[in-house]
Coordinates of C-alpha atoms in Angstrom, one line a residue:
M1 CA -4.7 18.0 -31.7
T2 CA -1.7 18.5 -29.3
A3 CA -2.5 21.4 -26.9
S4 CA -1.8 22.7 -23.4
D5 CA -2.9 25.6 -21.3
G6 CA 0.5 27.1 -21.6
D7 CA 0.3 27.7 -25.4
G8 CA -3.2 29.1 -25.4
L9 CA -4.7 26.1 -27.2
G10 CA -6.5 24.5 -24.3
V11 CA -6.8 20.7 -23.8
D12 CA -7.3 17.9 -26.3
L13 CA -11.0 17.2 -26.6
H14 CA -12.8 14.1 -28.0
L15 CA -16.4 14.7 -29.0
E16 CA -18.8 12.3 -30.7
L17 CA -20.7 14.3 -33.4
S18 CA -22.4 11.4 -35.2
A19 CA -25.9 12.1 -33.8
A20 CA -28.7 13.3 -36.1
G21 CA -29.4 17.0 -36.3
G22 CA -27.7 20.2 -37.2
R23 CA -24.0 20.7 -36.4
R24 CA -24.6 23.4 -33.8
A25 CA -27.2 21.4 -31.9
V26 CA -25.1 18.2 -32.0
L27 CA -22.0 20.1 -30.8
I28 CA -24.0 21.7 -27.9
A29 CA -25.4 18.3 -26.9
A30 CA -22.0 16.6 -27.0
L31 CA -20.3 19.4 -24.9
R32 CA -23.2 19.4 -22.4
E33 CA -23.0 15.6 -22.0
A34 CA -19.2 15.7 -21.5
V35 CA -19.6 18.2 -18.7
R36 CA -22.6 16.4 -17.1
G37 CA -20.8 13.0 -17.3
G38 CA -17.7 14.3 -15.6
R39 CA -15.3 13.9 -18.6
L40 CA -14.8 17.7 -18.5
A41 CA -14.2 18.7 -14.9
P42 CA -15.1 22.1 -13.5
G43 CA -12.4 24.7 -14.4
T44 CA -11.2 22.8 -17.5
R45 CA -10.1 25.2 -20.2
L46 CA -11.6 24.4 -23.6
P47 CA -9.8 24.9 -26.9
P48 CA -10.4 28.3 -28.6
Y49 CA -13.3 28.0 -31.1
R50 CA -10.9 28.3 -34.0
S51 CA -8.8 25.3 -32.9
L52 CA -11.8 23.2 -32.1
A53 CA -13.5 24.1 -35.4
A54 CA -10.3 23.0 -37.3
D55 CA -10.2 19.7 -35.4
L56 CA -13.8 18.9 -36.0
G57 CA -13.9 20.1 -39.5
I58 CA -16.8 22.5 -38.9
A59 CA -17.3 26.3 -39.3
R60 CA -15.8 28.6 -36.6
N61 CA -19.1 30.4 -36.2
T62 CA -20.8 27.1 -35.4
V63 CA -18.3 26.5 -32.5
A64 CA -18.5 30.1 -31.3
D65 CA -22.4 29.9 -31.3
A66 CA -22.3 26.6 -29.4
Y67 CA -19.9 28.1 -26.8
A68 CA -22.1 31.2 -26.4
E69 CA -25.2 29.1 -25.9
L70 CA -23.6 26.9 -23.2
V71 CA -22.3 30.1 -21.5
A72 CA -25.8 31.4 -21.4
E73 CA -27.1 28.2 -20.0
G74 CA -24.4 28.2 -17.2
W75 CA -22.5 25.2 -18.4
L76 CA -19.4 27.2 -19.4
T77 CA -17.8 30.6 -18.5
S78 CA -16.0 33.0 -20.7
R79 CA -13.8 35.8 -19.7
Q80 CA -11.3 38.0 -21.6
G81 CA -7.8 36.6 -21.1
S82 CA -9.0 33.4 -19.5
G83 CA -10.6 31.7 -22.4
T84 CA -13.7 29.4 -22.2
R85 CA -13.9 27.1 -19.2
V86 CA -16.3 24.6 -17.6
A87 CA -18.3 26.5 -15.0
D88 CA -17.1 25.8 -11.4
R89 CA -20.7 25.4 -10.2
V90 CA -21.3 22.5 -12.5
A91 CA -20.3 19.5 -10.4
A92 CA -19.6 16.1 -11.8
P93 CA -21.8 13.3 -10.4
A94 CA -20.4 11.5 -7.4
P95 CA -18.8 8.3 -8.4
R96 CA -20.7 5.2 -7.6
P97 CA -19.2 3.0 -5.0
V98 CA -17.4 0.0 -6.4
R99 CA -18.3 -3.2 -4.8
T100 CA -15.6 -5.8 -4.2
T101 CA -15.3 -9.1 -2.6
A102 CA -11.7 -8.7 -1.7
P103 CA -11.2 -8.4 2.1
A104 CA -9.7 -5.2 3.5
P105 CA -6.0 -5.5 4.2
L106 CA -5.0 -6.2 7.7
P107 CA -3.3 -3.3 9.5
Y108 CA -0.1 -5.1 10.3
D109 CA 1.8 -6.5 7.3
L110 CA 4.3 -9.1 8.3
V111 CA 4.2 -11.0 5.0
Q112 CA 7.7 -11.9 3.9
G113 CA 9.5 -10.6 0.8
K114 CA 8.5 -7.0 0.8
P115 CA 10.6 -4.0 1.8
D116 CA 9.0 -1.0 3.3
P117 CA 7.7 1.1 0.4
G118 CA 8.4 4.3 2.4
A119 CA 12.1 3.4 2.5
F120 CA 12.6 3.8 -1.2
P121 CA 15.5 6.2 -1.8
R122 CA 13.5 8.8 -3.7
A123 CA 16.1 11.6 -3.5
A124 CA 18.9 9.3 -4.7
W125 CA 16.8 7.8 -7.4
L126 CA 15.7 11.2 -8.7
A127 CA 19.3 12.5 -8.7
A128 CA 20.4 9.4 -10.6
A129 CA 17.6 9.7 -13.1
R130 CA 18.6 13.2 -13.9
R131 CA 22.2 12.3 -14.4
A132 CA 21.3 9.2 -16.4
L133 CA 18.8 11.1 -18.7
A134 CA 21.3 13.9 -19.3
A135 CA 24.0 11.5 -20.3
A136 CA 21.9 8.9 -22.2
P137 CA 22.5 8.6 -26.0
H138 CA 19.6 9.2 -28.3
E139 CA 19.3 5.6 -29.2
A140 CA 18.4 4.8 -25.6
F141 CA 14.9 6.1 -26.3
G142 CA 14.4 3.8 -29.3
I143 CA 13.4 0.1 -29.5
G144 CA 15.0 -1.6 -26.5
D145 CA 17.7 -4.3 -26.8
P146 CA 16.4 -7.5 -25.2
H147 CA 19.9 -8.1 -23.7
G148 CA 19.2 -4.9 -21.6
R149 CA 20.9 -1.6 -21.6
I150 CA 24.7 -1.9 -21.9
E151 CA 25.2 0.7 -19.2
L152 CA 23.3 -1.4 -16.7
R153 CA 25.1 -4.6 -17.7
L154 CA 28.5 -3.0 -17.3
A155 CA 27.5 -1.7 -13.9
L156 CA 26.1 -5.1 -12.8
A157 CA 29.2 -7.0 -13.9
E158 CA 31.4 -4.8 -11.7
Y159 CA 29.0 -4.7 -8.8
L160 CA 28.3 -8.5 -8.7
A161 CA 31.9 -9.3 -8.9
R162 CA 32.8 -7.0 -6.1
V163 CA 29.9 -7.8 -3.7
R164 CA 28.9 -11.4 -4.6
G165 CA 32.0 -12.9 -6.1
V166 CA 30.3 -13.4 -9.4
R167 CA 32.4 -14.1 -12.5
T168 CA 30.6 -12.8 -15.6
A169 CA 30.8 -10.2 -18.3
P170 CA 28.3 -7.7 -19.7
D171 CA 27.7 -9.8 -22.7
R172 CA 26.6 -12.7 -20.5
I173 CA 24.1 -10.7 -18.5
V174 CA 20.5 -10.5 -19.7
V175 CA 18.1 -8.1 -18.0
C176 CA 14.7 -9.4 -17.1
S177 CA 11.8 -8.2 -14.9
G178 CA 12.6 -10.3 -11.9
A179 CA 13.0 -13.9 -10.8
A180 CA 9.7 -15.1 -12.1
H181 CA 10.4 -13.8 -15.5
A182 CA 13.9 -15.4 -15.5
L183 CA 12.4 -18.8 -14.5
R184 CA 9.8 -18.5 -17.3
L185 CA 12.5 -17.8 -19.9
L186 CA 14.8 -20.6 -18.6
A187 CA 11.8 -23.1 -18.6
R188 CA 11.1 -22.1 -22.2
V189 CA 14.7 -22.6 -23.2
L190 CA 15.4 -25.8 -21.3
G191 CA 12.1 -27.3 -22.2
P192 CA 9.8 -29.7 -20.3
A193 CA 11.4 -33.0 -21.4
A194 CA 13.3 -33.5 -18.1
P195 CA 12.3 -32.5 -14.5
W196 CA 13.9 -29.9 -12.4
A197 CA 15.0 -30.6 -8.8
V198 CA 13.8 -27.9 -6.3
E199 CA 14.3 -27.4 -2.6
A200 CA 11.6 -29.1 -0.5
Y201 CA 10.8 -25.6 0.9
G202 CA 10.4 -22.7 -1.6
L203 CA 8.0 -20.3 -3.2
P204 CA 4.8 -22.1 -4.4
F205 CA 4.5 -19.4 -7.0
H206 CA 7.8 -20.5 -8.6
R207 CA 6.7 -24.1 -8.6
G208 CA 3.4 -23.0 -10.1
L209 CA 5.0 -21.1 -13.0
L210 CA 7.3 -24.1 -13.8
A211 CA 4.2 -26.3 -13.8
E212 CA 2.5 -23.9 -16.2
A213 CA 5.5 -24.4 -18.5
G214 CA 5.1 -28.2 -18.4
V215 CA 8.2 -28.7 -16.1
T216 CA 7.9 -31.4 -13.4
T217 CA 9.6 -30.5 -10.1
L218 CA 11.2 -33.1 -7.8
P219 CA 11.7 -32.0 -4.1
V220 CA 15.2 -32.2 -2.5
A221 CA 15.2 -32.3 1.3
V222 CA 16.4 -29.3 3.2
D223 CA 18.1 -29.1 6.6
G224 CA 20.3 -26.7 8.6
D225 CA 23.1 -27.0 5.9
G226 CA 20.7 -26.2 3.0
A227 CA 19.6 -28.5 0.3
R228 CA 20.8 -32.1 0.5
V229 CA 22.4 -32.0 -2.9
A230 CA 23.3 -35.7 -2.8
E231 CA 19.6 -36.4 -3.3
I232 CA 19.4 -34.5 -6.7
P233 CA 18.3 -37.1 -9.3
E234 CA 20.8 -37.7 -12.0
H235 CA 18.2 -37.3 -14.7
A236 CA 17.1 -33.8 -13.6
R237 CA 17.7 -31.1 -16.2
A238 CA 18.3 -28.4 -13.6
V239 CA 18.2 -27.7 -9.9
L240 CA 16.8 -24.5 -8.4
L241 CA 18.5 -23.4 -5.2
T242 CA 18.7 -20.5 -2.8
P243 CA 22.3 -21.1 -1.6
A244 CA 23.0 -17.8 0.2
H245 CA 19.9 -18.0 2.4
Q246 CA 17.6 -21.0 2.0
F247 CA 14.1 -19.8 1.3
P248 CA 12.3 -19.7 3.6
T249 CA 13.9 -21.8 6.3
G250 CA 17.2 -19.9 6.5
G251 CA 20.9 -20.8 6.5
P252 CA 23.5 -20.9 3.7
L253 CA 24.4 -23.9 1.6
H254 CA 27.3 -25.7 3.3
P255 CA 30.6 -25.4 1.4
E256 CA 30.8 -29.2 0.8
R257 CA 27.3 -29.1 -0.7
R258 CA 28.3 -26.2 -2.9
A259 CA 31.0 -28.3 -4.3
G260 CA 28.7 -31.3 -4.4
V261 CA 26.0 -29.6 -6.5
L262 CA 28.6 -28.5 -9.1
E263 CA 30.0 -32.1 -9.2
W264 CA 26.4 -33.2 -10.0
A265 CA 26.1 -30.6 -12.7
R266 CA 29.4 -31.6 -14.4
A267 CA 28.6 -35.3 -14.2
S268 CA 25.0 -35.1 -15.4
G269 CA 25.2 -32.1 -17.7
G270 CA 22.6 -30.4 -15.6
L271 CA 22.3 -26.7 -14.7
V272 CA 22.4 -25.0 -11.3
I273 CA 20.0 -22.1 -11.1
E274 CA 20.9 -19.9 -8.2
D275 CA 18.2 -17.6 -6.9
D276 CA 20.2 -14.8 -5.2
Y277 CA 17.0 -13.2 -3.8
D278 CA 18.5 -11.3 -0.8
G279 CA 22.3 -11.7 -1.2
E280 CA 23.1 -8.2 0.1
F281 CA 21.5 -8.6 3.5
R282 CA 23.9 -10.4 6.0
Y283 CA 23.9 -9.7 9.7
D284 CA 25.8 -12.2 11.9
R285 CA 28.3 -13.7 9.5
R286 CA 30.6 -12.8 6.7
P287 CA 28.9 -12.5 3.3
V288 CA 28.5 -15.7 1.4
G289 CA 29.7 -15.6 -2.2
A290 CA 27.6 -16.8 -5.1
V291 CA 27.9 -20.5 -6.2
Q292 CA 28.1 -19.0 -9.7
G293 CA 31.6 -17.8 -9.0
L294 CA 32.8 -21.4 -8.7
D295 CA 31.6 -22.5 -12.1
P296 CA 30.0 -19.9 -14.4
E297 CA 29.5 -22.3 -17.2
R298 CA 27.3 -24.6 -15.1
T299 CA 25.4 -22.0 -13.1
V300 CA 22.7 -19.3 -13.8
L301 CA 22.6 -16.6 -11.2
I302 CA 19.3 -14.8 -10.9
G303 CA 19.0 -11.5 -9.0
S304 CA 16.8 -8.4 -8.8
V305 CA 16.2 -5.2 -6.9
S306 CA 12.8 -6.4 -5.5
K307 CA 14.2 -6.7 -1.9
S308 CA 16.8 -4.0 -2.0
L309 CA 14.9 -1.2 -3.7
S310 CA 11.3 -2.0 -4.7
P311 CA 9.4 -4.8 -6.5
A312 CA 7.6 -2.0 -8.4
L313 CA 10.8 -1.3 -10.5
R314 CA 10.5 -4.7 -12.2
I315 CA 14.3 -5.0 -12.9
G316 CA 16.2 -8.2 -12.5
W317 CA 19.0 -10.0 -14.3
M318 CA 20.5 -13.3 -15.2
C319 CA 24.2 -14.1 -15.3
L320 CA 24.3 -16.9 -17.9
P321 CA 26.6 -19.6 -19.2
S322 CA 27.9 -18.5 -22.6
A323 CA 25.9 -21.1 -24.5
L324 CA 22.6 -19.9 -23.0
V325 CA 22.8 -16.2 -23.7
E326 CA 21.4 -16.2 -27.3
P327 CA 18.7 -18.8 -26.6
V328 CA 17.5 -16.8 -23.6
V329 CA 17.5 -13.6 -25.6
A330 CA 15.6 -15.3 -28.5
A331 CA 13.0 -16.5 -26.0
K332 CA 12.7 -13.0 -24.7
G333 CA 11.9 -11.5 -28.1
Q334 CA 13.4 -9.0 -30.5
R335 CA 12.9 -6.0 -28.3
E336 CA 12.8 -5.3 -24.6
P337 CA 9.2 -6.0 -23.5
Y338 CA 9.3 -5.3 -19.8
A339 CA 12.2 -3.3 -18.2
S340 CA 12.0 0.4 -18.8
A341 CA 15.2 1.8 -20.5
T342 CA 15.1 4.9 -18.2
D343 CA 14.8 2.8 -15.1
Q344 CA 17.7 0.7 -16.3
L345 CA 19.8 3.8 -16.9
T346 CA 18.9 5.1 -13.5
L347 CA 19.9 1.9 -11.7
A348 CA 23.1 1.8 -13.6
D349 CA 23.9 5.3 -12.3
L350 CA 23.0 4.2 -8.7
L351 CA 25.4 1.3 -9.0
A352 CA 28.2 3.2 -10.7
T353 CA 28.2 6.1 -8.2
G354 CA 28.0 4.0 -5.1
A355 CA 24.5 5.3 -4.2
Y356 CA 23.1 1.8 -4.3
D357 CA 25.8 0.6 -1.9
R358 CA 25.0 3.3 0.5
H359 CA 21.3 2.6 0.4
V360 CA 21.9 -1.1 1.0
R361 CA 24.1 -0.4 4.0
R362 CA 21.4 1.8 5.5
M363 CA 18.8 -0.8 5.0
R364 CA 21.0 -3.6 6.3
Q365 CA 21.3 -1.6 9.6
R366 CA 17.6 -1.0 9.7
H367 CA 16.7 -4.6 9.0
R368 CA 19.1 -5.9 11.6
A369 CA 17.6 -3.6 14.2
R370 CA 14.1 -4.8 13.4
R371 CA 15.2 -8.5 13.5
D372 CA 16.9 -8.0 16.9
R373 CA 13.7 -6.4 18.2
L374 CA 11.6 -9.3 16.9
T375 CA 13.8 -11.9 18.5
A376 CA 14.0 -10.0 21.8
V377 CA 10.2 -9.5 22.1
L378 CA 9.5 -13.1 21.2
A379 CA 12.0 -14.4 23.7
E380 CA 10.5 -12.3 26.4
R381 CA 6.8 -12.8 25.7
V382 CA 6.5 -16.2 23.9
P383 CA 9.6 -18.1 24.9
A384 CA 8.1 -21.4 23.6
V385 CA 8.7 -20.1 20.0
R386 CA 12.1 -20.8 18.5
V387 CA 13.2 -18.2 15.9
T388 CA 15.4 -19.5 13.1
G389 CA 16.9 -18.3 9.8
I390 CA 17.8 -14.9 11.1
A391 CA 21.4 -14.5 10.1
A392 CA 20.4 -12.9 6.8
G393 CA 17.4 -11.8 4.8
L394 CA 14.2 -9.9 5.5
H395 CA 12.2 -12.7 7.3
A396 CA 12.4 -15.2 10.1
V397 CA 10.8 -18.6 10.7
L398 CA 9.0 -19.1 14.0
E399 CA 9.1 -22.8 14.8
L400 CA 5.8 -23.9 16.5
P401 CA 4.7 -27.0 18.3
A402 CA 3.2 -29.6 16.1
G403 CA -0.4 -29.0 15.2
T404 CA -0.5 -25.3 16.1
E405 CA 0.2 -23.5 12.8
R406 CA -3.4 -23.0 11.8
A407 CA -4.4 -21.8 15.3
A408 CA -1.5 -19.4 15.3
L409 CA -2.6 -18.0 11.9
A410 CA -6.2 -17.6 13.0
A411 CA -5.2 -15.9 16.3
T412 CA -2.8 -13.5 14.7
A413 CA -5.3 -12.6 12.0
R414 CA -7.9 -11.7 14.6
R415 CA -5.4 -9.2 16.0
G416 CA -4.9 -7.7 12.5
V417 CA -1.6 -9.4 11.6
A418 CA -1.0 -10.5 8.0
V419 CA 1.5 -13.4 8.2
E420 CA 2.1 -16.7 6.5
G421 CA 2.4 -20.2 7.7
L422 CA 5.2 -22.5 6.7
A423 CA 3.0 -25.2 5.2
P424 CA 2.3 -23.5 1.8
Y425 CA 6.1 -23.4 1.1
R426 CA 6.5 -27.1 1.4
H427 CA 6.6 -29.0 -1.9
P428 CA 3.6 -31.3 -2.1
G429 CA 5.9 -34.2 -2.8
A430 CA 8.2 -33.6 0.2
R431 CA 8.1 -36.0 3.1
E432 CA 7.2 -34.7 6.5
A433 CA 10.1 -33.6 8.6
T434 CA 11.3 -35.7 11.5
G435 CA 13.0 -34.5 14.7
P436 CA 16.1 -35.8 16.3
D437 CA 14.0 -38.1 18.5
E438 CA 12.2 -39.6 15.5
P439 CA 14.8 -41.2 13.3
D440 CA 13.6 -42.4 9.9
G441 CA 16.5 -44.7 9.3
P442 CA 19.3 -46.5 11.1
D443 CA 21.7 -43.6 10.5
G444 CA 19.5 -40.9 12.1
P445 CA 17.0 -38.4 10.9
D446 CA 19.1 -37.1 8.0
G447 CA 20.0 -40.4 6.4
P448 CA 23.5 -41.8 6.4
A449 CA 26.1 -40.1 8.6
P450 CA 28.9 -38.2 6.8
R451 CA 31.8 -40.3 5.7
D452 CA 34.3 -38.0 7.5
G453 CA 32.8 -39.0 10.9
S454 CA 31.5 -35.5 11.7
A455 CA 28.1 -35.0 13.2
P456 CA 25.2 -35.3 10.8
P457 CA 23.4 -32.1 9.8
V458 CA 20.4 -30.9 11.8
A459 CA 16.9 -32.1 11.0
P460 CA 14.8 -30.6 8.3
A461 CA 12.5 -27.7 9.1
P462 CA 9.6 -28.5 11.3
P463 CA 6.1 -29.1 9.8
D464 CA 4.6 -26.2 11.7
G465 CA 5.8 -22.6 11.8
L466 CA 5.2 -19.0 10.7
V467 CA 7.2 -17.1 8.1
V468 CA 7.4 -13.5 9.5
G469 CA 8.7 -10.6 7.4
Y470 CA 10.0 -7.8 9.4
A471 CA 10.9 -5.3 6.7
T472 CA 7.5 -4.0 5.5
P473 CA 5.8 -2.1 8.3
P474 CA 6.6 1.6 8.7
E475 CA 8.6 2.5 11.8
R476 CA 5.6 3.9 13.6
S477 CA 3.6 0.7 13.3
Y478 CA 6.3 -1.9 13.9
P479 CA 5.9 -2.0 17.7
G480 CA 2.2 -2.5 17.4
A481 CA 2.7 -5.3 14.9
L482 CA 5.0 -7.1 17.3
D483 CA 2.6 -6.7 20.1
A484 CA -0.2 -8.1 18.1
L485 CA 1.9 -11.0 16.8
C486 CA 3.0 -12.0 20.4
A487 CA -0.6 -11.7 21.6
G488 CA -1.8 -14.1 18.9
L489 CA 0.9 -16.6 19.5
S490 CA 0.3 -16.6 23.2
E491 CA -3.3 -17.3 22.6
A492 CA -2.6 -20.1 20.1
L493 CA 0.0 -21.8 22.3
G494 CA -1.9 -21.3 25.5
S495 CA 0.9 -19.4 27.1

């Protein structure tokens, strides 16, 4: 039965009438148990006895008698014009407390990669959703196209070309549910026969999902100029990079290395997979265009709205070489299994109307102010800590003296700060970093000096550090989070 209070039919009601006994007694027992167990809350309006009798296939008088009996007992109330309802004085039993072994969240969340949930542009999203739903064709509410809604792919092609220098077309964009989903699809298409090269520092989650797909990963060292692409093995099937802002150590991929990785791809037949995870957020330098724009047939660009809007939306995209579009769509399936069509239409409207650009600009200003406050407070209160990777993104790396990372994590946790160390981001096969005073070869800490005679790139990221996200805390708690962070660092470093 489909019913609502507004049409006089009451609510849908499931009752189990398989018990032994007469129909009236069984119905009374079932209704009484539904109220006692809390399935029917106080004040709930029951269906008229004629409607319930039709649904249950029993006589109307049987339902009327059952209602009358329960009214007399005090389980239900009946009043002219108001129908039959569960009596207000019949309270559902208090829910039993659920025991859990999960620790309570710490009050200050400085874990990287998460925007402030309170900053989601609700008004703009609601306005865009209304416009998108009003304009949507009927077929938008049918079985979803695994390529993604054409409205979103058109809007993305224009936006990415304008903002990130991407060269693509709507028919070469495939919508997915984020970077992890994109990597799973690519791993399935490329297969496990050959390894992938990955940056020596990166998300362990991404390495884990590649391992689950049977893909072996080979680490490529990282320094102040990004990944050392000259170290990519020739037999690698693909290389996974974060060229705009190396994750998590910071810094863009040097222009010579951008050219170098594409030379590797052309010579080896390999694929460059570009994770453009926070490409919109630049503070102290001009925006860095996507590597994909230099060679769209050798590069897959992966993006999403997880950092700019919310990870809850589960909308991402891949800009693919032409030869990979249909294999990726085939791996995805015959219908859209993840991204909601209405959310795709809403995002398309945000992009097309400029509302997305306005939101990103507001968040860029906010994130920059938070980053500036973080660096200023640390410089004043914990000057021994060097802050790096701050020209872009939503996080910073705090370089710590060797051997202090665990102590810093413990001390900050005691003060209620949720933050991550640098160690989990290091590939298990990566060598330990060496500083300028600890060369690991005759040419210095970074291998052979450049052939053009310029200074060698800076050393890789230090083995000890914290990865601090500054986007998540609400405004009111951010000062307290910084105070607690500094207090924990001061304790750990003995300063």
